JSON list of C-alpha atoms in Angstrom, two decimals:
[
{"chain": "V", "resi": 1, "resn": "MET", "atom": "CA", "xyz": [93.14, 30.58, 26.49]},
{"chain": "V", "resi": 2, "resn": "PRO", "atom": "CA", "xyz": [96.64, 32.06, 25.96]},
{"chain": "V", "resi": 3, "resn": "THR", "atom": "CA", "xyz": [97.84, 31.94, 22.40]},
{"chain": "V", "resi": 4, "resn": "THR", "atom": "CA", "xyz": [101.06, 29.86, 22.18]},
{"chain": "V", "resi": 5, "resn": "PRO", "atom": "CA", "xyz": [104.11, 31.34, 20.16]},
{"chain": "V", "resi": 6, "resn": "ARG", "atom": "CA", "xyz": [103.90, 28.44, 17.81]},
{"chain": "V", "resi": 7, "resn": "ALA", "atom": "CA", "xyz": [100.25, 29.45, 16.81]},
{"chain": "V", "resi": 8, "resn": "LEU", "atom": "CA", "xyz": [101.06, 33.07, 16.05]},
{"chain": "V", "resi": 9, "resn": "PRO", "atom": "CA", "xyz": [102.31, 32.96, 12.52]},
{"chain": "V", "resi": 10, "resn": "THR", "atom": "CA", "xyz": [99.09, 30.98, 11.49]},
{"chain": "V", "resi": 11, "resn": "LEU", "atom": "CA", "xyz": [96.91, 33.46, 13.19]},
{"chain": "V", "resi": 12, "resn": "ALA", "atom": "CA", "xyz": [98.70, 36.39, 11.60]},
{"chain": "V", "resi": 13, "resn": "ALA", "atom": "CA", "xyz": [98.42, 34.90, 8.19]},
{"chain": "V", "resi": 14, "resn": "LEU", "atom": "CA", "xyz": [94.51, 34.25, 8.35]},
{"chain": "V", "resi": 15, "resn": "ALA", "atom": "CA", "xyz": [93.85, 37.62, 9.99]},
{"chain": "V", "resi": 16, "resn": "GLY", "atom": "CA", "xyz": [96.09, 39.66, 7.66]},
{"chain": "V", "resi": 17, "resn": "VAL", "atom": "CA", "xyz": [98.02, 41.06, 10.68]},
{"chain": "V", "resi": 18, "resn": "PHE", "atom": "CA", "xyz": [101.49, 40.80, 11.90]},
{"chain": "V", "resi": 19, "resn": "LEU", "atom": "CA", "xyz": [102.85, 40.42, 15.42]},
{"chain": "V", "resi": 20, "resn": "THR", "atom": "CA", "xyz": [106.34, 41.34, 16.77]},
{"chain": "V", "resi": 21, "resn": "VAL", "atom": "CA", "xyz": [107.41, 40.26, 20.35]},
{"chain": "V", "resi": 22, "resn": "GLY", "atom": "CA", "xyz": [110.03, 42.19, 22.23]},
{"chain": "V", "resi": 23, "resn": "ALA", "atom": "CA", "xyz": [112.64, 40.76, 24.47]},
{"chain": "V", "resi": 24, "resn": "ALA", "atom": "CA", "xyz": [110.97, 42.05, 27.67]},
{"chain": "V", "resi": 25, "resn": "ALA", "atom": "CA", "xyz": [108.01, 40.10, 29.06]},
{"chain": "V", "resi": 26, "resn": "GLN", "atom": "CA", "xyz": [104.51, 41.21, 27.75]},
{"chain": "V", "resi": 27, "resn": "SER", "atom": "CA", "xyz": [105.92, 43.25, 24.87]},
{"chain": "V", "resi": 28, "resn": "CYS", "atom": "CA", "xyz": [104.17, 42.92, 21.58]},
{"chain": "V", "resi": 29, "resn": "GLU", "atom": "CA", "xyz": [102.28, 44.55, 18.76]},
{"chain": "V", "resi": 30, "resn": "ILE", "atom": "CA", "xyz": [99.70, 43.76, 16.07]},
{"chain": "V", "resi": 31, "resn": "ARG", "atom": "CA", "xyz": [98.38, 45.73, 13.08]},
{"chain": "V", "resi": 32, "resn": "SER", "atom": "CA", "xyz": [95.17, 45.36, 11.12]},
{"chain": "V", "resi": 33, "resn": "GLY", "atom": "CA", "xyz": [95.25, 44.06, 7.72]},
{"chain": "V", "resi": 34, "resn": "PRO", "atom": "CA", "xyz": [93.21, 44.44, 4.41]},
{"chain": "V", "resi": 35, "resn": "ARG", "atom": "CA", "xyz": [90.05, 42.50, 5.93]},
{"chain": "V", "resi": 36, "resn": "PRO", "atom": "CA", "xyz": [88.36, 43.81, 9.10]},
{"chain": "V", "resi": 37, "resn": "PRO", "atom": "CA", "xyz": [87.02, 40.96, 11.05]},
{"chain": "V", "resi": 38, "resn": "ALA", "atom": "CA", "xyz": [83.28, 40.20, 11.75]},
{"chain": "V", "resi": 39, "resn": "VAL", "atom": "CA", "xyz": [82.32, 41.74, 15.30]},
{"chain": "V", "resi": 40, "resn": "VAL", "atom": "CA", "xyz": [79.90, 39.35, 16.92]},
{"chain": "V", "resi": 41, "resn": "GLU", "atom": "CA", "xyz": [78.38, 40.51, 20.24]},
{"chain": "V", "resi": 42, "resn": "LEU", "atom": "CA", "xyz": [76.47, 38.00, 22.40]},
{"chain": "V", "resi": 43, "resn": "TYR", "atom": "CA", "xyz": [74.19, 39.55, 25.18]},
{"chain": "V", "resi": 44, "resn": "THR", "atom": "CA", "xyz": [73.81, 36.61, 27.68]},
{"chain": "V", "resi": 45, "resn": "SER", "atom": "CA", "xyz": [73.27, 35.60, 31.32]},
{"chain": "V", "resi": 46, "resn": "GLU", "atom": "CA", "xyz": [73.86, 32.65, 33.57]},
{"chain": "V", "resi": 47, "resn": "GLY", "atom": "CA", "xyz": [70.41, 33.17, 34.81]},
{"chain": "V", "resi": 48, "resn": "CYS", "atom": "CA", "xyz": [68.66, 32.51, 31.51]},
{"chain": "V", "resi": 49, "resn": "SER", "atom": "CA", "xyz": [67.91, 28.98, 30.50]},
{"chain": "V", "resi": 50, "resn": "SER", "atom": "CA", "xyz": [67.91, 29.66, 26.73]},
{"chain": "V", "resi": 51, "resn": "CYS", "atom": "CA", "xyz": [71.44, 31.06, 26.88]},
{"chain": "V", "resi": 52, "resn": "PRO", "atom": "CA", "xyz": [73.70, 28.13, 27.21]},
{"chain": "V", "resi": 53, "resn": "PRO", "atom": "CA", "xyz": [73.31, 27.04, 23.60]},
{"chain": "V", "resi": 54, "resn": "ALA", "atom": "CA", "xyz": [74.36, 30.72, 22.50]},
{"chain": "V", "resi": 55, "resn": "ASP", "atom": "CA", "xyz": [77.35, 30.57, 24.84]},
{"chain": "V", "resi": 56, "resn": "ARG", "atom": "CA", "xyz": [78.40, 27.13, 23.40]},
{"chain": "V", "resi": 57, "resn": "TRP", "atom": "CA", "xyz": [77.93, 28.62, 19.86]},
{"chain": "V", "resi": 58, "resn": "LEU", "atom": "CA", "xyz": [80.09, 31.56, 20.48]},
{"chain": "V", "resi": 59, "resn": "SER", "atom": "CA", "xyz": [82.90, 29.26, 21.90]},
{"chain": "V", "resi": 60, "resn": "THR", "atom": "CA", "xyz": [83.27, 27.77, 18.32]},
{"chain": "V", "resi": 61, "resn": "LEU", "atom": "CA", "xyz": [84.24, 31.38, 16.90]},
{"chain": "V", "resi": 62, "resn": "LYS", "atom": "CA", "xyz": [88.00, 31.81, 16.84]},
{"chain": "V", "resi": 63, "resn": "ALA", "atom": "CA", "xyz": [90.11, 34.66, 16.06]},
{"chain": "V", "resi": 64, "resn": "ARG", "atom": "CA", "xyz": [91.85, 32.76, 13.35]},
{"chain": "V", "resi": 65, "resn": "ASP", "atom": "CA", "xyz": [88.60, 32.78, 11.39]},
{"chain": "V", "resi": 66, "resn": "ASN", "atom": "CA", "xyz": [88.69, 36.53, 11.24]},
{"chain": "V", "resi": 67, "resn": "VAL", "atom": "CA", "xyz": [86.03, 36.92, 13.75]},
{"chain": "V", "resi": 68, "resn": "LEU", "atom": "CA", "xyz": [86.09, 39.06, 17.08]},
{"chain": "V", "resi": 69, "resn": "ALA", "atom": "CA", "xyz": [83.63, 37.38, 19.55]},
{"chain": "V", "resi": 70, "resn": "LEU", "atom": "CA", "xyz": [82.43, 39.44, 22.57]},
{"chain": "V", "resi": 71, "resn": "SER", "atom": "CA", "xyz": [80.37, 37.84, 25.30]},
{"chain": "V", "resi": 72, "resn": "PHE", "atom": "CA", "xyz": [78.41, 40.55, 27.33]},
{"chain": "V", "resi": 73, "resn": "HIS", "atom": "CA", "xyz": [76.91, 39.16, 30.30]},
{"chain": "V", "resi": 74, "resn": "VAL", "atom": "CA", "xyz": [73.85, 41.26, 31.73]},
{"chain": "V", "resi": 75, "resn": "ASN", "atom": "CA", "xyz": [72.60, 41.54, 35.15]},
{"chain": "V", "resi": 76, "resn": "TYR", "atom": "CA", "xyz": [68.74, 41.81, 34.93]},
{"chain": "V", "resi": 77, "resn": "TRP", "atom": "CA", "xyz": [68.40, 38.08, 35.31]},
{"chain": "V", "resi": 78, "resn": "ASN", "atom": "CA", "xyz": [69.94, 38.19, 38.73]},
{"chain": "V", "resi": 79, "resn": "HIS", "atom": "CA", "xyz": [66.73, 38.62, 40.60]},
{"chain": "V", "resi": 80, "resn": "LEU", "atom": "CA", "xyz": [65.65, 34.99, 39.72]},
{"chain": "V", "resi": 81, "resn": "GLY", "atom": "CA", "xyz": [67.87, 33.66, 42.27]},
{"chain": "V", "resi": 82, "resn": "TRP", "atom": "CA", "xyz": [71.48, 33.36, 40.62]},
{"chain": "V", "resi": 83, "resn": "ARG", "atom": "CA", "xyz": [73.82, 36.19, 40.42]},
{"chain": "V", "resi": 84, "resn": "ASP", "atom": "CA", "xyz": [75.84, 36.09, 37.15]},
{"chain": "V", "resi": 85, "resn": "PRO", "atom": "CA", "xyz": [79.48, 36.48, 38.26]},
{"chain": "V", "resi": 86, "resn": "PHE", "atom": "CA", "xyz": [80.46, 38.05, 35.13]},
{"chain": "V", "resi": 87, "resn": "ALA", "atom": "CA", "xyz": [77.76, 40.67, 34.60]},
{"chain": "V", "resi": 88, "resn": "THR", "atom": "CA", "xyz": [78.46, 44.26, 35.25]},
{"chain": "V", "resi": 89, "resn": "PRO", "atom": "CA", "xyz": [76.46, 47.48, 35.03]},
{"chain": "V", "resi": 90, "resn": "GLU", "atom": "CA", "xyz": [78.63, 48.62, 32.03]},
{"chain": "V", "resi": 91, "resn": "THR", "atom": "CA", "xyz": [77.92, 45.58, 30.04]},
{"chain": "V", "resi": 92, "resn": "THR", "atom": "CA", "xyz": [74.45, 45.61, 30.82]},
{"chain": "V", "resi": 93, "resn": "ALA", "atom": "CA", "xyz": [74.11, 49.44, 29.99]},
{"chain": "V", "resi": 94, "resn": "ARG", "atom": "CA", "xyz": [75.56, 48.63, 26.62]},
{"chain": "V", "resi": 95, "resn": "GLN", "atom": "CA", "xyz": [72.87, 46.28, 25.53]},
{"chain": "V", "resi": 96, "resn": "TYR", "atom": "CA", "xyz": [70.33, 48.91, 26.43]},
{"chain": "V", "resi": 97, "resn": "ARG", "atom": "CA", "xyz": [72.22, 51.45, 24.29]},
{"chain": "V", "resi": 98, "resn": "MET", "atom": "CA", "xyz": [72.21, 48.81, 21.53]},
{"chain": "V", "resi": 99, "resn": "LYS", "atom": "CA", "xyz": [68.31, 48.40, 22.02]},
{"chain": "V", "resi": 100, "resn": "GLU", "atom": "CA", "xyz": [68.10, 52.19, 21.43]},
{"chain": "V", "resi": 101, "resn": "ALA", "atom": "CA", "xyz": [70.34, 52.14, 18.40]},
{"chain": "V", "resi": 102, "resn": "LEU", "atom": "CA", "xyz": [68.33, 49.24, 16.70]},
{"chain": "V", "resi": 103, "resn": "GLY", "atom": "CA", "xyz": [64.92, 50.51, 17.65]},
{"chain": "V", "resi": 104, "resn": "GLY", "atom": "CA", "xyz": [63.99, 47.46, 19.73]},
{"chain": "V", "resi": 105, "resn": "LYS", "atom": "CA", "xyz": [61.19, 47.38, 22.31]},
{"chain": "V", "resi": 106, "resn": "HIS", "atom": "CA", "xyz": [62.89, 45.31, 24.82]},
{"chain": "V", "resi": 107, "resn": "VAL", "atom": "CA", "xyz": [66.32, 43.90, 25.73]},
{"chain": "V", "resi": 108, "resn": "TYR", "atom": "CA", "xyz": [66.41, 40.06, 25.64]},
{"chain": "V", "resi": 109, "resn": "THR", "atom": "CA", "xyz": [68.79, 37.15, 26.00]},
{"chain": "V", "resi": 110, "resn": "PRO", "atom": "CA", "xyz": [70.37, 35.49, 24.09]},
{"chain": "V", "resi": 111, "resn": "GLN", "atom": "CA", "xyz": [70.95, 38.40, 21.62]},
{"chain": "V", "resi": 112, "resn": "VAL", "atom": "CA", "xyz": [73.42, 38.21, 18.94]},
{"chain": "V", "resi": 113, "resn": "VAL", "atom": "CA", "xyz": [74.48, 41.39, 17.20]},
{"chain": "V", "resi": 114, "resn": "LEU", "atom": "CA", "xyz": [76.61, 40.95, 14.09]},
{"chain": "V", "resi": 115, "resn": "ASN", "atom": "CA", "xyz": [78.63, 44.01, 12.80]},
{"chain": "V", "resi": 116, "resn": "GLY", "atom": "CA", "xyz": [76.07, 46.24, 14.55]},
{"chain": "V", "resi": 117, "resn": "ARG", "atom": "CA", "xyz": [72.93, 44.44, 13.41]},
{"chain": "V", "resi": 118, "resn": "ASP", "atom": "CA", "xyz": [70.55, 42.15, 15.18]},
{"chain": "V", "resi": 119, "resn": "HIS", "atom": "CA", "xyz": [71.32, 38.50, 14.15]},
{"chain": "V", "resi": 120, "resn": "ARG", "atom": "CA", "xyz": [68.77, 36.02, 14.79]},
{"chain": "V", "resi": 121, "resn": "ASP", "atom": "CA", "xyz": [69.99, 33.36, 12.40]},
{"chain": "V", "resi": 122, "resn": "TRP", "atom": "CA", "xyz": [73.22, 32.56, 14.63]},
{"chain": "V", "resi": 123, "resn": "ASN", "atom": "CA", "xyz": [72.29, 29.03, 15.37]},
{"chain": "V", "resi": 124, "resn": "GLY", "atom": "CA", "xyz": [74.33, 26.42, 13.52]},
{"chain": "V", "resi": 125, "resn": "GLN", "atom": "CA", "xyz": [76.22, 29.10, 11.49]},
{"chain": "V", "resi": 126, "resn": "SER", "atom": "CA", "xyz": [80.09, 28.80, 11.02]},
{"chain": "V", "resi": 127, "resn": "ALA", "atom": "CA", "xyz": [82.64, 31.53, 11.41]},
{"chain": "V", "resi": 128, "resn": "SER", "atom": "CA", "xyz": [83.20, 31.36, 7.73]},
{"chain": "V", "resi": 129, "resn": "SER", "atom": "CA", "xyz": [79.59, 32.41, 7.04]},
{"chain": "V", "resi": 130, "resn": "LEU", "atom": "CA", "xyz": [79.83, 35.59, 9.00]},
{"chain": "V", "resi": 131, "resn": "GLY", "atom": "CA", "xyz": [80.79, 38.38, 6.82]},
{"chain": "V", "resi": 132, "resn": "GLY", "atom": "CA", "xyz": [83.37, 40.93, 8.02]},
{"chain": "V", "resi": 133, "resn": "LEU", "atom": "CA", "xyz": [83.13, 44.61, 8.41]},
{"chain": "V", "resi": 134, "resn": "PRO", "atom": "CA", "xyz": [83.35, 46.64, 5.11]},
{"chain": "V", "resi": 135, "resn": "ALA", "atom": "CA", "xyz": [87.06, 47.48, 4.18]},
{"chain": "V", "resi": 136, "resn": "ALA", "atom": "CA", "xyz": [86.35, 50.67, 2.73]},
{"chain": "V", "resi": 137, "resn": "ALA", "atom": "CA", "xyz": [85.21, 52.21, 6.02]},
{"chain": "V", "resi": 138, "resn": "ALA", "atom": "CA", "xyz": [87.78, 50.65, 8.17]},
{"chain": "V", "resi": 139, "resn": "PRO", "atom": "CA", "xyz": [90.73, 53.02, 9.51]},
{"chain": "V", "resi": 140, "resn": "ALA", "atom": "CA", "xyz": [94.22, 51.34, 10.06]},
{"chain": "V", "resi": 141, "resn": "LEU", "atom": "CA", "xyz": [94.48, 50.18, 13.61]},
{"chain": "V", "resi": 142, "resn": "ARG", "atom": "CA", "xyz": [97.75, 49.12, 15.64]},
{"chain": "V", "resi": 143, "resn": "LEU", "atom": "CA", "xyz": [97.66, 47.59, 19.09]},
{"chain": "V", "resi": 144, "resn": "SER", "atom": "CA", "xyz": [100.83, 47.57, 21.15]},
{"chain": "V", "resi": 145, "resn": "ARG", "atom": "CA", "xyz": [101.69, 46.42, 24.75]},
{"chain": "V", "resi": 146, "resn": "GLN", "atom": "CA", "xyz": [104.62, 47.47, 26.63]},
{"chain": "V", "resi": 147, "resn": "GLY", "atom": "CA", "xyz": [104.45, 45.97, 30.36]},
{"chain": "V", "resi": 148, "resn": "ASN", "atom": "CA", "xyz": [100.90, 46.51, 31.55]},
{"chain": "V", "resi": 149, "resn": "VAL", "atom": "CA", "xyz": [99.90, 49.30, 29.25]},
{"chain": "V", "resi": 150, "resn": "VAL", "atom": "CA", "xyz": [98.19, 48.70, 25.88]},
{"chain": "V", "resi": 151, "resn": "THR", "atom": "CA", "xyz": [98.07, 51.54, 23.45]},
{"chain": "V", "resi": 152, "resn": "ALA", "atom": "CA", "xyz": [95.66, 51.89, 20.28]},
{"chain": "V", "resi": 153, "resn": "GLN", "atom": "CA", "xyz": [96.76, 54.01, 17.42]},
{"chain": "V", "resi": 154, "resn": "ILE", "atom": "CA", "xyz": [93.89, 54.71, 14.98]},
{"chain": "V", "resi": 155, "resn": "ALA", "atom": "CA", "xyz": [94.85, 56.18, 11.67]},
{"chain": "V", "resi": 156, "resn": "ALA", "atom": "CA", "xyz": [93.19, 59.27, 10.15]},
{"chain": "V", "resi": 157, "resn": "THR", "atom": "CA", "xyz": [90.47, 58.35, 7.72]},
{"chain": "V", "resi": 158, "resn": "GLN", "atom": "CA", "xyz": [87.52, 59.91, 5.80]},
{"chain": "V", "resi": 159, "resn": "GLY", "atom": "CA", "xyz": [84.35, 60.74, 7.73]},
{"chain": "V", "resi": 160, "resn": "THR", "atom": "CA", "xyz": [83.44, 63.06, 10.60]},
{"chain": "V", "resi": 161, "resn": "GLU", "atom": "CA", "xyz": [83.80, 61.37, 13.97]},
{"chain": "V", "resi": 162, "resn": "LEU", "atom": "CA", "xyz": [84.57, 58.03, 15.42]},
{"chain": "V", "resi": 163, "resn": "ALA", "atom": "CA", "xyz": [84.60, 56.50, 18.85]},
{"chain": "V", "resi": 164, "resn": "GLY", "atom": "CA", "xyz": [85.68, 53.12, 20.16]},
{"chain": "V", "resi": 165, "resn": "TYR", "atom": "CA", "xyz": [85.92, 50.86, 23.27]},
{"chain": "V", "resi": 166, "resn": "TRP", "atom": "CA", "xyz": [88.26, 48.40, 25.02]},
{"chain": "V", "resi": 167, "resn": "ALA", "atom": "CA", "xyz": [87.15, 45.00, 25.89]},
{"chain": "V", "resi": 168, "resn": "VAL", "atom": "CA", "xyz": [89.30, 42.87, 28.10]},
{"chain": "V", "resi": 169, "resn": "LEU", "atom": "CA", "xyz": [88.53, 39.25, 27.40]},
{"chain": "V", "resi": 170, "resn": "GLN", "atom": "CA", "xyz": [88.45, 35.98, 29.35]},
{"chain": "V", "resi": 171, "resn": "ASP", "atom": "CA", "xyz": [88.18, 32.29, 28.12]},
{"chain": "V", "resi": 172, "resn": "GLY", "atom": "CA", "xyz": [87.68, 28.98, 29.64]},
{"chain": "V", "resi": 173, "resn": "LEU", "atom": "CA", "xyz": [85.35, 30.32, 32.53]},
{"chain": "V", "resi": 174, "resn": "VAL", "atom": "CA", "xyz": [83.40, 27.69, 34.42]},
{"chain": "V", "resi": 175, "resn": "SER", "atom": "CA", "xyz": [80.50, 28.33, 36.77]},
{"chain": "V", "resi": 176, "resn": "LYS", "atom": "CA", "xyz": [78.65, 25.61, 38.77]},
{"chain": "V", "resi": 177, "resn": "VAL", "atom": "CA", "xyz": [75.41, 27.29, 39.04]},
{"chain": "V", "resi": 178, "resn": "THR", "atom": "CA", "xyz": [73.05, 26.25, 42.13]},
{"chain": "V", "resi": 179, "resn": "ARG", "atom": "CA", "xyz": [70.19, 28.40, 41.71]},
{"chain": "V", "resi": 180, "resn": "GLY", "atom": "CA", "xyz": [67.90, 30.02, 39.25]},
{"chain": "V", "resi": 181, "resn": "GLU", "atom": "CA", "xyz": [66.79, 28.58, 35.83]},
{"chain": "V", "resi": 182, "resn": "ASN", "atom": "CA", "xyz": [70.18, 26.93, 35.20]},
{"chain": "V", "resi": 183, "resn": "ALA", "atom": "CA", "xyz": [70.39, 25.22, 38.60]},
{"chain": "V", "resi": 184, "resn": "GLY", "atom": "CA", "xyz": [72.60, 22.16, 38.69]},
{"chain": "V", "resi": 185, "resn": "GLU", "atom": "CA", "xyz": [74.39, 23.11, 35.40]},
{"chain": "V", "resi": 186, "resn": "ASP", "atom": "CA", "xyz": [78.17, 23.71, 34.65]},
{"chain": "V", "resi": 187, "resn": "LEU", "atom": "CA", "xyz": [78.27, 26.50, 32.49]},
{"chain": "V", "resi": 188, "resn": "ARG", "atom": "CA", "xyz": [81.39, 27.18, 30.31]},
{"chain": "V", "resi": 189, "resn": "HIS", "atom": "CA", "xyz": [82.13, 30.53, 28.75]},
{"chain": "V", "resi": 190, "resn": "ASP", "atom": "CA", "xyz": [84.66, 32.01, 26.11]},
{"chain": "V", "resi": 191, "resn": "HIS", "atom": "CA", "xyz": [85.27, 35.50, 25.00]},
{"chain": "V", "resi": 192, "resn": "VAL", "atom": "CA", "xyz": [83.76, 36.99, 28.15]},
{"chain": "V", "resi": 193, "resn": "VAL", "atom": "CA", "xyz": [84.08, 40.71, 28.28]},
{"chain": "V", "resi": 194, "resn": "SER", "atom": "CA", "xyz": [85.38, 41.09, 31.94]},
{"chain": "V", "resi": 195, "resn": "ARG", "atom": "CA", "xyz": [86.23, 44.93, 31.35]},
{"chain": "V", "resi": 196, "resn": "TYR", "atom": "CA", "xyz": [84.44, 47.24, 29.06]},
{"chain": "V", "resi": 197, "resn": "GLN", "atom": "CA", "xyz": [85.77, 50.81, 28.66]},
{"chain": "V", "resi": 198, "resn": "PRO", "atom": "CA", "xyz": [84.41, 53.25, 26.10]},
{"chain": "V", "resi": 199, "resn": "VAL", "atom": "CA", "xyz": [86.68, 55.85, 24.58]},
{"chain": "V", "resi": 200, "resn": "PRO", "atom": "CA", "xyz": [85.23, 59.30, 23.69]},
{"chain": "V", "resi": 201, "resn": "SER", "atom": "CA", "xyz": [84.70, 60.29, 20.21]},
{"chain": "V", "resi": 202, "resn": "TRP", "atom": "CA", "xyz": [87.45, 62.11, 18.09]},
{"chain": "V", "resi": 203, "resn": "SER", "atom": "CA", "xyz": [87.77, 63.55, 14.52]},
{"chain": "V", "resi": 204, "resn": "ALA", "atom": "CA", "xyz": [88.18, 60.83, 12.09]},
{"chain": "V", "resi": 205, "resn": "ALA", "atom": "CA", "xyz": [90.25, 63.15, 9.88]},
{"chain": "V", "resi": 206, "resn": "HIS", "atom": "CA", "xyz": [92.94, 63.36, 12.67]},
{"chain": "V", "resi": 207, "resn": "GLY", "atom": "CA", "xyz": [93.03, 59.89, 14.02]},
{"chain": "V", "resi": 208, "resn": "ASN", "atom": "CA", "xyz": [93.49, 59.20, 17.54]},
{"chain": "V", "resi": 209, "resn": "SER", "atom": "CA", "xyz": [95.47, 57.32, 20.35]},
{"chain": "V", "resi": 210, "resn": "ALA", "atom": "CA", "xyz": [94.03, 55.49, 23.40]},
{"chain": "V", "resi": 211, "resn": "ARG", "atom": "CA", "xyz": [95.58, 53.70, 26.25]},
{"chain": "V", "resi": 212, "resn": "LEU", "atom": "CA", "xyz": [94.47, 51.10, 28.67]},
{"chain": "V", "resi": 213, "resn": "VAL", "atom": "CA", "xyz": [96.35, 49.96, 31.82]},
{"chain": "V", "resi": 214, "resn": "LEU", "atom": "CA", "xyz": [95.95, 46.33, 32.72]},
{"chain": "V", "resi": 215, "resn": "PRO", "atom": "CA", "xyz": [96.75, 44.62, 36.17]},
{"chain": "V", "resi": 216, "resn": "ALA", "atom": "CA", "xyz": [100.36, 43.80, 36.53]},
{"chain": "V", "resi": 217, "resn": "GLY", "atom": "CA", "xyz": [101.09, 40.36, 35.08]},
{"chain": "V", "resi": 218, "resn": "SER", "atom": "CA", "xyz": [97.74, 40.10, 33.14]},
{"chain": "V", "resi": 219, "resn": "THR", "atom": "CA", "xyz": [97.78, 37.62, 30.14]},
{"chain": "V", "resi": 220, "resn": "GLN", "atom": "CA", "xyz": [94.24, 38.39, 28.99]},
{"chain": "V", "resi": 221, "resn": "ARG", "atom": "CA", "xyz": [93.32, 39.03, 25.43]},
{"chain": "V", "resi": 222, "resn": "VAL", "atom": "CA", "xyz": [92.62, 42.76, 24.76]},
{"chain": "V", "resi": 223, "resn": "ALA", "atom": "CA", "xyz": [90.47, 44.08, 21.98]},
{"chain": "V", "resi": 224, "resn": "PHE", "atom": "CA", "xyz": [89.85, 47.51, 20.67]},
{"chain": "V", "resi": 225, "resn": "VAL", "atom": "CA", "xyz": [86.79, 48.11, 18.57]},
{"chain": "V", "resi": 226, "resn": "VAL", "atom": "CA", "xyz": [86.54, 51.39, 16.55]},
{"chain": "V", "resi": 227, "resn": "SER", "atom": "CA", "xyz": [82.95, 52.48, 16.08]},
{"chain": "V", "resi": 228, "resn": "ASP", "atom": "CA", "xyz": [80.66, 55.25, 15.13]},
{"chain": "V", "resi": 229, "resn": "PRO", "atom": "CA", "xyz": [79.99, 57.84, 17.93]},
{"chain": "V", "resi": 230, "resn": "THR", "atom": "CA", "xyz": [77.04, 55.97, 19.32]},
{"chain": "V", "resi": 231, "resn": "LEU", "atom": "CA", "xyz": [79.45, 52.94, 20.02]},
{"chain": "V", "resi": 232, "resn": "THR", "atom": "CA", "xyz": [76.97, 50.62, 18.33]},
{"chain": "V", "resi": 233, "resn": "GLN", "atom": "CA", "xyz": [78.18, 50.42, 14.70]},
{"chain": "V", "resi": 234, "resn": "PRO", "atom": "CA", "xyz": [81.81, 49.00, 14.52]},
{"chain": "V", "resi": 235, "resn": "VAL", "atom": "CA", "xyz": [84.00, 49.82, 11.65]},
{"chain": "V", "resi": 236, "resn": "GLN", "atom": "CA", "xyz": [87.33, 48.30, 12.70]},
{"chain": "V", "resi": 237, "resn": "ALA", "atom": "CA", "xyz": [88.55, 45.81, 15.46]},
{"chain": "V", "resi": 238, "resn": "LEU", "atom": "CA", "xyz": [91.72, 43.98, 16.43]},
{"chain": "V", "resi": 239, "resn": "VAL", "atom": "CA", "xyz": [92.71, 41.87, 19.27]},
{"chain": "V", "resi": 240, "resn": "LEU", "atom": "CA", "xyz": [95.98, 41.41, 21.08]},
{"chain": "V", "resi": 241, "resn": "GLN", "atom": "CA", "xyz": [97.51, 38.87, 23.33]},
{"chain": "V", "resi": 242, "resn": "CYS", "atom": "CA", "xyz": [101.12, 38.62, 24.25]},
{"chain": "V", "resi": 243, "resn": "PRO", "atom": "CA", "xyz": [102.78, 35.25, 24.46]},
{"chain": "V", "resi": 244, "resn": "ILE", "atom": "CA", "xyz": [103.55, 34.17, 27.90]}
]
């Protein structure tokens, strides 16, 4: 859901960032602070009967708690009779990439990955119990928006190569499921990655700049995650939403 202007100072203080809003509509900026967030990835499907509890848990994680929650819907459950409307080939391919990085034998749902590691003890955990990314490895990151263009500026840092990805997020989505394992259920989702766009690797010593063009009038939250070149180990993350 959109963040109201009144809530922004509290969010900025807790996340260690600041936000400036320009006079023009959809113009704002946010910078990383001293504490990188925890990056929580949930791989889920509306065709999976064990996934709704994980979806509900992910909805309890808020940005003000210094957590970036990402819900990646996958499509390999679609053959059971219900086509997940939020699953894409790109988000599904990301889970297979994660499986290879973690040395897993199979993909599965619900799967929670915390800061690049498989995290099976998520049930019942509060946001405060999820540790953030190591500060020493995190490059400074700035996100800014002018009109429908979002720009990520990643500062130079130690190391060899970095990569990253954009994630456009949607909240408050509801589906009335009529077939498959969740037939008859009304499922609600937050932090859904409606667009996943990787950014090619770059030299960490030189920093980088990346741009994402949104549909005109979009009010969705936009996250940028800096990672290792495999895109599976995050080192920094930030999310931006301009006030309406």
